[in-house]
PDB file of C-alpha atoms in Angstrom:
ATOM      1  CA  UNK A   1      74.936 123.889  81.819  1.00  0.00           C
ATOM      2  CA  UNK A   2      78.472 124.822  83.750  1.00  0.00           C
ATOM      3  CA  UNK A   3      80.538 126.650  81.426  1.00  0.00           C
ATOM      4  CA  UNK A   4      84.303 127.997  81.444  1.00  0.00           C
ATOM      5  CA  UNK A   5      83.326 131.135  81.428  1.00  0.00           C
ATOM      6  CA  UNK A   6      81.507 130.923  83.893  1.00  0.00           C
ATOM      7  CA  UNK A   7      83.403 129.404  86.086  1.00  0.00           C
ATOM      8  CA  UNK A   8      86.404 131.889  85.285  1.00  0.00           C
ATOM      9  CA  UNK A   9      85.233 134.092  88.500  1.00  0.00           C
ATOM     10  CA  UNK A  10      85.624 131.777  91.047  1.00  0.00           C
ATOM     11  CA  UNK A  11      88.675 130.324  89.812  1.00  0.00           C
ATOM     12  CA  UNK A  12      90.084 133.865  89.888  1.00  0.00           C
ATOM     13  CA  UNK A  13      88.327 134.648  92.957  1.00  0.00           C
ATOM     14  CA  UNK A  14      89.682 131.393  94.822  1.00  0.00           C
ATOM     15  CA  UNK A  15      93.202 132.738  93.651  1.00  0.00           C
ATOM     16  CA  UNK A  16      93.205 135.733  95.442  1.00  0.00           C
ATOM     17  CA  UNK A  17      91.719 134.308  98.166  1.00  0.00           C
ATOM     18  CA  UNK A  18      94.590 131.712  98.350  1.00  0.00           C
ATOM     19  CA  UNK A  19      97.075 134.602  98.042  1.00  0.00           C
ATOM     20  CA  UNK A  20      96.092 136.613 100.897  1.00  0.00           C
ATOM     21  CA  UNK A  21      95.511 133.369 103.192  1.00  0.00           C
ATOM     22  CA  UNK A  22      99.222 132.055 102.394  1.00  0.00           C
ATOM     23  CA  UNK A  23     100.461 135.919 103.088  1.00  0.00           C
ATOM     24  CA  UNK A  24      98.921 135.937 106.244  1.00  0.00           C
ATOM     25  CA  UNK A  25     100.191 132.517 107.301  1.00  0.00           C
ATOM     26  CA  UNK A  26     104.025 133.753 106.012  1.00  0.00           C
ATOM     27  CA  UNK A  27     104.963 130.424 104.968  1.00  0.00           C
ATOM     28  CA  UNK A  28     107.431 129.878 102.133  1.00  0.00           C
ATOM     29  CA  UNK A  29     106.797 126.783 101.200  1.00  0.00           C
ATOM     30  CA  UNK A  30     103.119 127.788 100.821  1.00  0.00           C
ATOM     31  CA  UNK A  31     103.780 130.948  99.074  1.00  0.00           C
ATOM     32  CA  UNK A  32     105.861 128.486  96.586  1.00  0.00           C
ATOM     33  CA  UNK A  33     102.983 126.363  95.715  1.00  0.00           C
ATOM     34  CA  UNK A  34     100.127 129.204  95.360  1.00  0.00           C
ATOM     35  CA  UNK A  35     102.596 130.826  92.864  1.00  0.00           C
ATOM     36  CA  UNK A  36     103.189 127.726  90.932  1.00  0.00           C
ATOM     37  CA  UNK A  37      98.691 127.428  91.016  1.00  0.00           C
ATOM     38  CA  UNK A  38      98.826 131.067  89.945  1.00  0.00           C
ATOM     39  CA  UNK A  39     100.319 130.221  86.744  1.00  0.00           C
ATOM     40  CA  UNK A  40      99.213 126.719  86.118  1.00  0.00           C
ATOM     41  CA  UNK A  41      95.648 127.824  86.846  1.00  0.00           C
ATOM     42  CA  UNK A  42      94.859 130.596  83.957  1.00  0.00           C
ATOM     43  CA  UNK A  43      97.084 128.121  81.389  1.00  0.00           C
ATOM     44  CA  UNK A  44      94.640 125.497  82.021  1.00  0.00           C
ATOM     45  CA  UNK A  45      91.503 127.130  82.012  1.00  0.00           C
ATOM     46  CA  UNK A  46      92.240 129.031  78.695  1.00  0.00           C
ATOM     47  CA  UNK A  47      92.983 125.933  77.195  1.00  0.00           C
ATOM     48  CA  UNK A  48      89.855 124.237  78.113  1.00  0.00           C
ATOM     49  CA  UNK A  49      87.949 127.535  76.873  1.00  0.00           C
ATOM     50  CA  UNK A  50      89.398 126.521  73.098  1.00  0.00           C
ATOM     51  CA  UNK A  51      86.927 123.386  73.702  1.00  0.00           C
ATOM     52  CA  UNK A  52      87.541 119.258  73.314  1.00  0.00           C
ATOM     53  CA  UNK A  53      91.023 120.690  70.936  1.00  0.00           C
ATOM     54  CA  UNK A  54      92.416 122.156  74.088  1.00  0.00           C
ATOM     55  CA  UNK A  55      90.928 119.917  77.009  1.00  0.00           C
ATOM     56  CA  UNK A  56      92.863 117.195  74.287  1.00  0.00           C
ATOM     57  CA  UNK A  57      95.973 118.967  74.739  1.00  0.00           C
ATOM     58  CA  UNK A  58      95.412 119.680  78.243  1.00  0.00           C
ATOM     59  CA  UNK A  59      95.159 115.719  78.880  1.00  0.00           C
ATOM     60  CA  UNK A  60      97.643 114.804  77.220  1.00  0.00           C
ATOM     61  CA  UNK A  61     100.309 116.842  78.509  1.00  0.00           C
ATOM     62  CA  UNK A  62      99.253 116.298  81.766  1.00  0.00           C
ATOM     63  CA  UNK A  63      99.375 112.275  80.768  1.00  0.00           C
ATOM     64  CA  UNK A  64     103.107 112.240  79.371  1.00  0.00           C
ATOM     65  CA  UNK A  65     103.873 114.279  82.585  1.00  0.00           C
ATOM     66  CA  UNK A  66     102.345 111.305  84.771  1.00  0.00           C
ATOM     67  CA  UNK A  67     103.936 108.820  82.382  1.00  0.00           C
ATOM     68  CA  UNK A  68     107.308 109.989  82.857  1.00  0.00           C
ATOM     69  CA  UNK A  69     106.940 110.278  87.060  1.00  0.00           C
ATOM     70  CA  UNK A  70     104.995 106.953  87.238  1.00  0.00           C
ATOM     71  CA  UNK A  71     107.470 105.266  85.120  1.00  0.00           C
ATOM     72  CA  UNK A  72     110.302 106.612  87.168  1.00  0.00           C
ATOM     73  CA  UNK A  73     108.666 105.293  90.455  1.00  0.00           C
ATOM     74  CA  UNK A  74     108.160 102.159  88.997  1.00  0.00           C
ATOM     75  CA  UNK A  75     111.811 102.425  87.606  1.00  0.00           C
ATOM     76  CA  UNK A  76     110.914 101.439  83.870  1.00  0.00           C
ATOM     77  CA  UNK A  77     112.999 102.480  80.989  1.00  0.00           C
ATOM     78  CA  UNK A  78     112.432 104.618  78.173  1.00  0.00           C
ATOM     79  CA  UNK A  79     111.070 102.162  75.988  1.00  0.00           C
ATOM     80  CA  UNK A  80     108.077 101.532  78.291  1.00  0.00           C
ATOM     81  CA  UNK A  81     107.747 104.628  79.161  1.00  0.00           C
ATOM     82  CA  UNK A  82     107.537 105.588  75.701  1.00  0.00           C
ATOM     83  CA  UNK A  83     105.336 103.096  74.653  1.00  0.00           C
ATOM     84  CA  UNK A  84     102.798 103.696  77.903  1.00  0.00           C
ATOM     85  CA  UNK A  85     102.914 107.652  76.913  1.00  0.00           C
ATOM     86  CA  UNK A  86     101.780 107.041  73.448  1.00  0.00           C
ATOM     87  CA  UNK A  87      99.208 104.942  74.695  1.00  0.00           C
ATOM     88  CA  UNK A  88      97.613 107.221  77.118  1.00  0.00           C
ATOM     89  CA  UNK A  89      97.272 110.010  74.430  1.00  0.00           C
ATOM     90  CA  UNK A  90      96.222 107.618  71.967  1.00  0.00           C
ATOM     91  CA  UNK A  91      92.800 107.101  74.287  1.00  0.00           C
ATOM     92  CA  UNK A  92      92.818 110.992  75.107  1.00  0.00           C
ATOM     93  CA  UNK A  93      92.963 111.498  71.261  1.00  0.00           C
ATOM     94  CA  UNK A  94      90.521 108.990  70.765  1.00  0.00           C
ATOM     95  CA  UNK A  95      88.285 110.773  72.926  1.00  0.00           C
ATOM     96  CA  UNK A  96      88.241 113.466  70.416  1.00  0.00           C
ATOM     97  CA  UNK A  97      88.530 112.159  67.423  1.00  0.00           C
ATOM     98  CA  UNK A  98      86.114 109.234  68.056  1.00  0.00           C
ATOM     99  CA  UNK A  99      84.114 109.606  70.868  1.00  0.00           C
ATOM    100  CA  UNK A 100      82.880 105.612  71.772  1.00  0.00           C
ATOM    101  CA  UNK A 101      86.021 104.244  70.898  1.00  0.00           C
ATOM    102  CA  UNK A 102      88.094 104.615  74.055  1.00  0.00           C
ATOM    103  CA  UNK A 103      87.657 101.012  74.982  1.00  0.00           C
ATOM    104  CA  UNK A 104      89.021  99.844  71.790  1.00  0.00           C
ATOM    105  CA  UNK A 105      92.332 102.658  71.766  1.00  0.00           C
ATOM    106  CA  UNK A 106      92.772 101.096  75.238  1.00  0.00           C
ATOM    107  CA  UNK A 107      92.578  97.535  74.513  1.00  0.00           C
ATOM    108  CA  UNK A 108      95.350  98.586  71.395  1.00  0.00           C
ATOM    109  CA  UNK A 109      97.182 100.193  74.088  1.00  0.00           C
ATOM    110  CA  UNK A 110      97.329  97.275  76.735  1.00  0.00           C
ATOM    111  CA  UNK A 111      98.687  95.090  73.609  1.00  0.00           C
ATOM    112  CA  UNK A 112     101.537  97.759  73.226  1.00  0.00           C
ATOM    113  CA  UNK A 113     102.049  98.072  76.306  1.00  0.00           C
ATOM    114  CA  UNK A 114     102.788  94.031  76.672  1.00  0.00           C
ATOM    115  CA  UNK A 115     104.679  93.859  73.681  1.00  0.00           C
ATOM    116  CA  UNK A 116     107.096  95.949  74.834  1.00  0.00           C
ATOM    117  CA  UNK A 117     108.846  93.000  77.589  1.00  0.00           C
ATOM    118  CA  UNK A 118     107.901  90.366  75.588  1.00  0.00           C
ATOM    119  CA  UNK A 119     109.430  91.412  72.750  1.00  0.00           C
ATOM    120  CA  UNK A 120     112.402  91.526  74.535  1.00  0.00           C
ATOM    121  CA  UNK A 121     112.584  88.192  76.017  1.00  0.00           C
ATOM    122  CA  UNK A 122     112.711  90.002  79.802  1.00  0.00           C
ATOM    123  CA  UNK A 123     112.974  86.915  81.956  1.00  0.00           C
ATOM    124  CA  UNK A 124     113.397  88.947  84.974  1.00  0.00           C
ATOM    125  CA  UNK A 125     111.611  91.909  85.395  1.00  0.00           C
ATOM    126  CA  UNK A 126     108.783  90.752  82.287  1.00  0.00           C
ATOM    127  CA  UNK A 127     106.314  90.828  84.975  1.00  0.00           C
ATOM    128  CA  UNK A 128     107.265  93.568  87.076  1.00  0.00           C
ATOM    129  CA  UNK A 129     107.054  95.921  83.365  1.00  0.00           C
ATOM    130  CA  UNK A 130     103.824  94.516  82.310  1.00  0.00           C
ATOM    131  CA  UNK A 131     102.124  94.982  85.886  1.00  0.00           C
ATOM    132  CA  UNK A 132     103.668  98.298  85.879  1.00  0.00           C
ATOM    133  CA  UNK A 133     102.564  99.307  82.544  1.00  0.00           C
ATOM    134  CA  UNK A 134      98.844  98.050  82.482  1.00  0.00           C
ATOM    135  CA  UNK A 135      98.369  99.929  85.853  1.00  0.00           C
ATOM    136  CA  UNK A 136      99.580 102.645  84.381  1.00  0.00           C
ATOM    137  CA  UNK A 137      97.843 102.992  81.288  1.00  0.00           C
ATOM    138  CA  UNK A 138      94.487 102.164  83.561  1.00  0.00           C
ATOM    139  CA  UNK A 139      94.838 104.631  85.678  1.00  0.00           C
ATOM    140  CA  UNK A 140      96.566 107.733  83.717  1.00  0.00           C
ATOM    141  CA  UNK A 141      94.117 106.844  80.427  1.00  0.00           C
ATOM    142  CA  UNK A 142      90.932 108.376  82.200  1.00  0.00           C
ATOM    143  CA  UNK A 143      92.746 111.732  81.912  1.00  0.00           C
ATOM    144  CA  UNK A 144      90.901 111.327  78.364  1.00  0.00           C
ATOM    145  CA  UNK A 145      87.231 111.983  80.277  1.00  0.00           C
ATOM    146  CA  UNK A 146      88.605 115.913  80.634  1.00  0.00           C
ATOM    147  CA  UNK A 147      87.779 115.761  76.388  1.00  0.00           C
ATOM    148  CA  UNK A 148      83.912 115.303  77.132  1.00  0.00           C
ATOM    149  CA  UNK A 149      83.473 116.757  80.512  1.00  0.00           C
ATOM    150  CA  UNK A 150      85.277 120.181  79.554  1.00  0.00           C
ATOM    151  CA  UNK A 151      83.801 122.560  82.579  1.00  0.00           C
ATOM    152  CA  UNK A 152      82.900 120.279  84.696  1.00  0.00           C
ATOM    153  CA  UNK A 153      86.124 118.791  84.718  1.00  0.00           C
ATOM    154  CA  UNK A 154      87.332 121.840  86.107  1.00  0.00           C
ATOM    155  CA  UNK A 155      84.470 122.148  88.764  1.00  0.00           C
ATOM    156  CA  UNK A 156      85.647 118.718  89.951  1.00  0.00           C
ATOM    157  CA  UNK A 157      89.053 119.377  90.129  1.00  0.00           C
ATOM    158  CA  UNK A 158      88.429 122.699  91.857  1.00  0.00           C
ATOM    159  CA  UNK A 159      85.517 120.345  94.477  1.00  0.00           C
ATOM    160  CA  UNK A 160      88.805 117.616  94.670  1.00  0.00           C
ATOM    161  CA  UNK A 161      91.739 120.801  95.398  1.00  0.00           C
ATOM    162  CA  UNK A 162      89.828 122.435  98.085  1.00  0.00           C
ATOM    163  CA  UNK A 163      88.353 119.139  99.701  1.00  0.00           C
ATOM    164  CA  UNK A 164      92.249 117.672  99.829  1.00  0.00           C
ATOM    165  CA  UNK A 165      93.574 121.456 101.551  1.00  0.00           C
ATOM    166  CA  UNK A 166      91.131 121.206 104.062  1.00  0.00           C
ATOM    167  CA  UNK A 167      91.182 117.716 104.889  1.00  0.00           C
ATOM    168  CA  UNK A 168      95.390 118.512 105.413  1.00  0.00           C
ATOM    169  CA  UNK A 169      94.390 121.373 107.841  1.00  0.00           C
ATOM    170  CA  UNK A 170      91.366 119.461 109.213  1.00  0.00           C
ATOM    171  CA  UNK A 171      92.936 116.547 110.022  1.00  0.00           C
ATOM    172  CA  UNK A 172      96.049 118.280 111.804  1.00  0.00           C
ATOM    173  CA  UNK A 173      93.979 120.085 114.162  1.00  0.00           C
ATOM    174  CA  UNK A 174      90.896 117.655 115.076  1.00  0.00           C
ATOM    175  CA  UNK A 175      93.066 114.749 114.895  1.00  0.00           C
ATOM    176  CA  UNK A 176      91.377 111.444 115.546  1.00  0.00           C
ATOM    177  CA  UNK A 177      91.789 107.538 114.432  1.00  0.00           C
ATOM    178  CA  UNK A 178      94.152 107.448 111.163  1.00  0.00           C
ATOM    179  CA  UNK A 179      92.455 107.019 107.777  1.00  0.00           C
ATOM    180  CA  UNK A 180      94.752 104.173 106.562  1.00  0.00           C
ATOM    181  CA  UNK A 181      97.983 102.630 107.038  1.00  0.00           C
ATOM    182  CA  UNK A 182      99.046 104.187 103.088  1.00  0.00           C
ATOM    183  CA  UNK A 183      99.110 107.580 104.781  1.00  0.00           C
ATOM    184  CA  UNK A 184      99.578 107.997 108.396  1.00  0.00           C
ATOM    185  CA  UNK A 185      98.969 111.856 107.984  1.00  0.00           C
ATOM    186  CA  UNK A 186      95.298 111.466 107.205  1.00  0.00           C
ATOM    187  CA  UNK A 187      92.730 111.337 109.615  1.00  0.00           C
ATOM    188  CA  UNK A 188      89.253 110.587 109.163  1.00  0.00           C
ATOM    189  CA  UNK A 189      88.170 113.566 111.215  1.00  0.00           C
ATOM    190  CA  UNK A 190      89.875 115.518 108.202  1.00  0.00           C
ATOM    191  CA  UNK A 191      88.563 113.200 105.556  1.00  0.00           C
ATOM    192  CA  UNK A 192      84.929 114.285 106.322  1.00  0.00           C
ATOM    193  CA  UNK A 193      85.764 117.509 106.733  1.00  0.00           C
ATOM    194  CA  UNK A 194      87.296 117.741 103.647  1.00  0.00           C
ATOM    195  CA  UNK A 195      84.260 116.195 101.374  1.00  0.00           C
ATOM    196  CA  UNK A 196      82.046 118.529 103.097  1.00  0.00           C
ATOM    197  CA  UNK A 197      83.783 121.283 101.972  1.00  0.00           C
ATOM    198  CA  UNK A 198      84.122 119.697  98.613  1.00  0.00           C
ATOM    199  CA  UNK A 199      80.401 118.985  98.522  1.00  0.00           C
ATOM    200  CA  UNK A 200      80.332 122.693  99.089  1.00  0.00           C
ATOM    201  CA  UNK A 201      81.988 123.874  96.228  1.00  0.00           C
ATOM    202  CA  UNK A 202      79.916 121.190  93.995  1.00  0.00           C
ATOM    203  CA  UNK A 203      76.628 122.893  95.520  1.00  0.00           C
ATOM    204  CA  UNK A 204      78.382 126.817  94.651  1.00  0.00           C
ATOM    205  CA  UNK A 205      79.352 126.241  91.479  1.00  0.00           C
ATOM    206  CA  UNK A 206      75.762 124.245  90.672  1.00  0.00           C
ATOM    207  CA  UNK A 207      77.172 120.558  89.472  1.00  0.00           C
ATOM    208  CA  UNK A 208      76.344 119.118  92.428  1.00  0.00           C
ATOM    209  CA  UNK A 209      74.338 115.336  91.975  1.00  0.00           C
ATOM    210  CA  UNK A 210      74.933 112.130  93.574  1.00  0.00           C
ATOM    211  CA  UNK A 211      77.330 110.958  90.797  1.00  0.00           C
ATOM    212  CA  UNK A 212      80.077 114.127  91.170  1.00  0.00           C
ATOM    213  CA  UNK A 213      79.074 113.943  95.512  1.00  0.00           C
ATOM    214  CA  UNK A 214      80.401 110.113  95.325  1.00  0.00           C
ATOM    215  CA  UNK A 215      83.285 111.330  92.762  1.00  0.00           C
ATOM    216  CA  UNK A 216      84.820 114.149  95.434  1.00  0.00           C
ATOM    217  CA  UNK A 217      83.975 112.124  99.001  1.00  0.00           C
ATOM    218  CA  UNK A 218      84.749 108.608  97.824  1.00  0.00           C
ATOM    219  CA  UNK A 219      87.033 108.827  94.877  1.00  0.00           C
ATOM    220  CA  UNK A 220      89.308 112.305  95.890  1.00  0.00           C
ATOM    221  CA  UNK A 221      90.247 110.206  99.203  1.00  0.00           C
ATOM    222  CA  UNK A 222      90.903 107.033  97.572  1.00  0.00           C
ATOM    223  CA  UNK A 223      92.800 108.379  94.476  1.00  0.00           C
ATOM    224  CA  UNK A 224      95.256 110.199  96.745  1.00  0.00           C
ATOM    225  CA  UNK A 225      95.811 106.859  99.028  1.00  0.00           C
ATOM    226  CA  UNK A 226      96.213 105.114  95.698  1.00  0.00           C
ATOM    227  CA  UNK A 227      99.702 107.093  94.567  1.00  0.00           C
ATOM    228  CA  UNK A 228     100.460 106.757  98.532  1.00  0.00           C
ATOM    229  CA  UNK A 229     100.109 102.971  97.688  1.00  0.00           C
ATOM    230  CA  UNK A 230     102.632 103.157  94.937  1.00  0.00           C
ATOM    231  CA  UNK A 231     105.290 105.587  96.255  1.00  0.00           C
ATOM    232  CA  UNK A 232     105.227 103.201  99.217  1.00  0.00           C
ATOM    233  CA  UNK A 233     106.053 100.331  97.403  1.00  0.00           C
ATOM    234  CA  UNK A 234     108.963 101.959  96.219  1.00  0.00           C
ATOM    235  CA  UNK A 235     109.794 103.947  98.677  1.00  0.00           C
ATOM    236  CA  UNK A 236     109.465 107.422  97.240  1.00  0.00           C
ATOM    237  CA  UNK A 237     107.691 110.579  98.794  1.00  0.00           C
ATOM    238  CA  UNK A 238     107.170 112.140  96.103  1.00  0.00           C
ATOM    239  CA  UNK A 239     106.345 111.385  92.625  1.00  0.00           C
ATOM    240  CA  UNK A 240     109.207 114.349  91.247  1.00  0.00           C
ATOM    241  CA  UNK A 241     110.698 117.367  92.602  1.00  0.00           C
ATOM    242  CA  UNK A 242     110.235 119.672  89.384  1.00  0.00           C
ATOM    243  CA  UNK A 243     106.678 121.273  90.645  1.00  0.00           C
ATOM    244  CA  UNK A 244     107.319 124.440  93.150  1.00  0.00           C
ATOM    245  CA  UNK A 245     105.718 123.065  96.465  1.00  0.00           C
ATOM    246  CA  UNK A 246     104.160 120.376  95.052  1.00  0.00           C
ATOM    247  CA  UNK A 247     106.453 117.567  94.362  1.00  0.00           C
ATOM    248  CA  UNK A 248     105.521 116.251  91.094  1.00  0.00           C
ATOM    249  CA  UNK A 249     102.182 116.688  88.903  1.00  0.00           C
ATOM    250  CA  UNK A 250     100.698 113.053  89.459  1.00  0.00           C
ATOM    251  CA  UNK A 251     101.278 114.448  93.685  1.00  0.00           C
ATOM    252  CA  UNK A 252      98.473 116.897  92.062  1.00  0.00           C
ATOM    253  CA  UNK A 253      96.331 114.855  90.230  1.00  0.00           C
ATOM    254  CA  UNK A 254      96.144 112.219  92.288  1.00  0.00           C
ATOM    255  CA  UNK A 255      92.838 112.782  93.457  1.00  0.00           C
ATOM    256  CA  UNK A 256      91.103 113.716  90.117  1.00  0.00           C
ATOM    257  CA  UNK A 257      92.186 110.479  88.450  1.00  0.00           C
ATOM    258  CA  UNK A 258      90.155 108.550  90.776  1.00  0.00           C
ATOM    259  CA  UNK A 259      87.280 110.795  91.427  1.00  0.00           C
ATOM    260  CA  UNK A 260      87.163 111.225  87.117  1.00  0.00           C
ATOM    261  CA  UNK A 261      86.894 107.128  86.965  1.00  0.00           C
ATOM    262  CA  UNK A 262      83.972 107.422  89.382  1.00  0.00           C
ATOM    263  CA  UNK A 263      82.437 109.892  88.025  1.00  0.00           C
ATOM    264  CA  UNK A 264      82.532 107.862  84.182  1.00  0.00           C
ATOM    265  CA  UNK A 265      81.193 104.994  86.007  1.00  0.00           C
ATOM    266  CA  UNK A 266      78.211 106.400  87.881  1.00  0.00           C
ATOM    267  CA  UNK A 267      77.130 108.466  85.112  1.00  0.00           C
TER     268      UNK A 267
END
């Protein structure tokens, strides 16, 4: 069984790799965003070394995070953005605290979530909120599998990270027919390049099966042209601007969200 510390050496290891690539390629804006990784990186993994207490707190901090970008994409106000963040920790919590439950929290959270324009009578933009909010909470609340996944978690998100950087590069310089409309960038050249390399890291760090294979190849790809979906519809590029080099966190997570709700539903 994959465990953080065991893990701990390739995390550090892909670090230092990173470093010296991105000061042999002399770009700022690169240097930027391995320095941000540098310190999110050790933060992270020592909190999912405490166990389910600090993948819990790991979740939901990155949740509220997402909450407050997704609900200022979707330009809702502080009550349902309140209401949403609550919601989302209340399943990661529940996913602690009462493993089997999630369901339920999230059905209790959908109900919040509603109450919140309906309570207020909003004639005009009821729908918009509630369609807003329900996504949302769907798509941020499987941020609570990190509770019972723990390391793995981690090897997936490491798979996800290195399957997106070299589908970027990939893609630029093999080109070929466009992956989708949502992201014009993207190439399908890159795309396969990029879940081989994912696959890769699965097979190195030995949690690779045909559930967490489907997770990185299928759900990575369509978890980052998901958010593409939504900043489109509103016109955005990037989900915040408070992240060194990377935008905002959901710009980050993207990918995991959707590869995590694979990976619950295969296994």
């Amino acid at each position: 069984m994959i465990t953080v510390a065991s893990l701990a050496p390739y995390l550090g290891g892909a670090l230092v790799l990173g470093g010296i690539a991105v000061a042999a390629s002399r770009r700022r804006e690169l240097l930027i965003r391995w320095c941000a990784w540098a310190v999110g990186v050790p933060l992270v993994t020592g909190a999912f070394w405490l166990g389910r207490p600090g993948a819990a707190a790991v979740a939901i901090a990155v949740g509220v995070i997402a909450v407050l970008e997704f609900g200022g994409l979707m330009r809702l106000g502080r009550p349902d953005r309140a209401v949403l963040a609550a919601a989302v920790a209340g399943v990661v919590l529940t996913a602690w605290l009462a493993p089997g439950q999630e369901l339920r929290a999230g059905a209790i959270g959908a109900l919040a979530v509603a109450a919140v324009p309906l309570l207020a009578g909003d004639a005009d933009h009821g729908l918009h909120r509630l369609g807003a909010g329900l996504l949302g909470l769907a798509w941020l609340s499987v941020l609570a599998a990190l509770v019972p996944l723990g390391a793995s978690a981690l090897a997936l998100f490491m798979a996800v990270s290195v399957a997106d950087i070299v589908a970027y590069f990939a893609g630029q310089r093999l080109g070929g027919p466009r992956l989708s409309p949502l992201s014009p960038a993207k190439r399908w050249s890159g795309t396969l390049a990029g879940a081989a390399a994912g696959l890769g890291v699965l097979a190195v760090l030995s949690v690779l099966s045909w559930p967490t294979a489907v997770a990185v190849a299928v759900g990575g790809p369509a978890g980052d042209l998901l958010e593409s979906m939504v900043k489109r519809g509103v016109q955005t590029k990037d989900a915040g601007h408070w992240l060194p080099g990377s935008g905002g966190l959901l710009d980050r997570i993207d990918s995991l969200l959707v590869a995590l709700a694979v990976l619950l539903v295969l296994r």
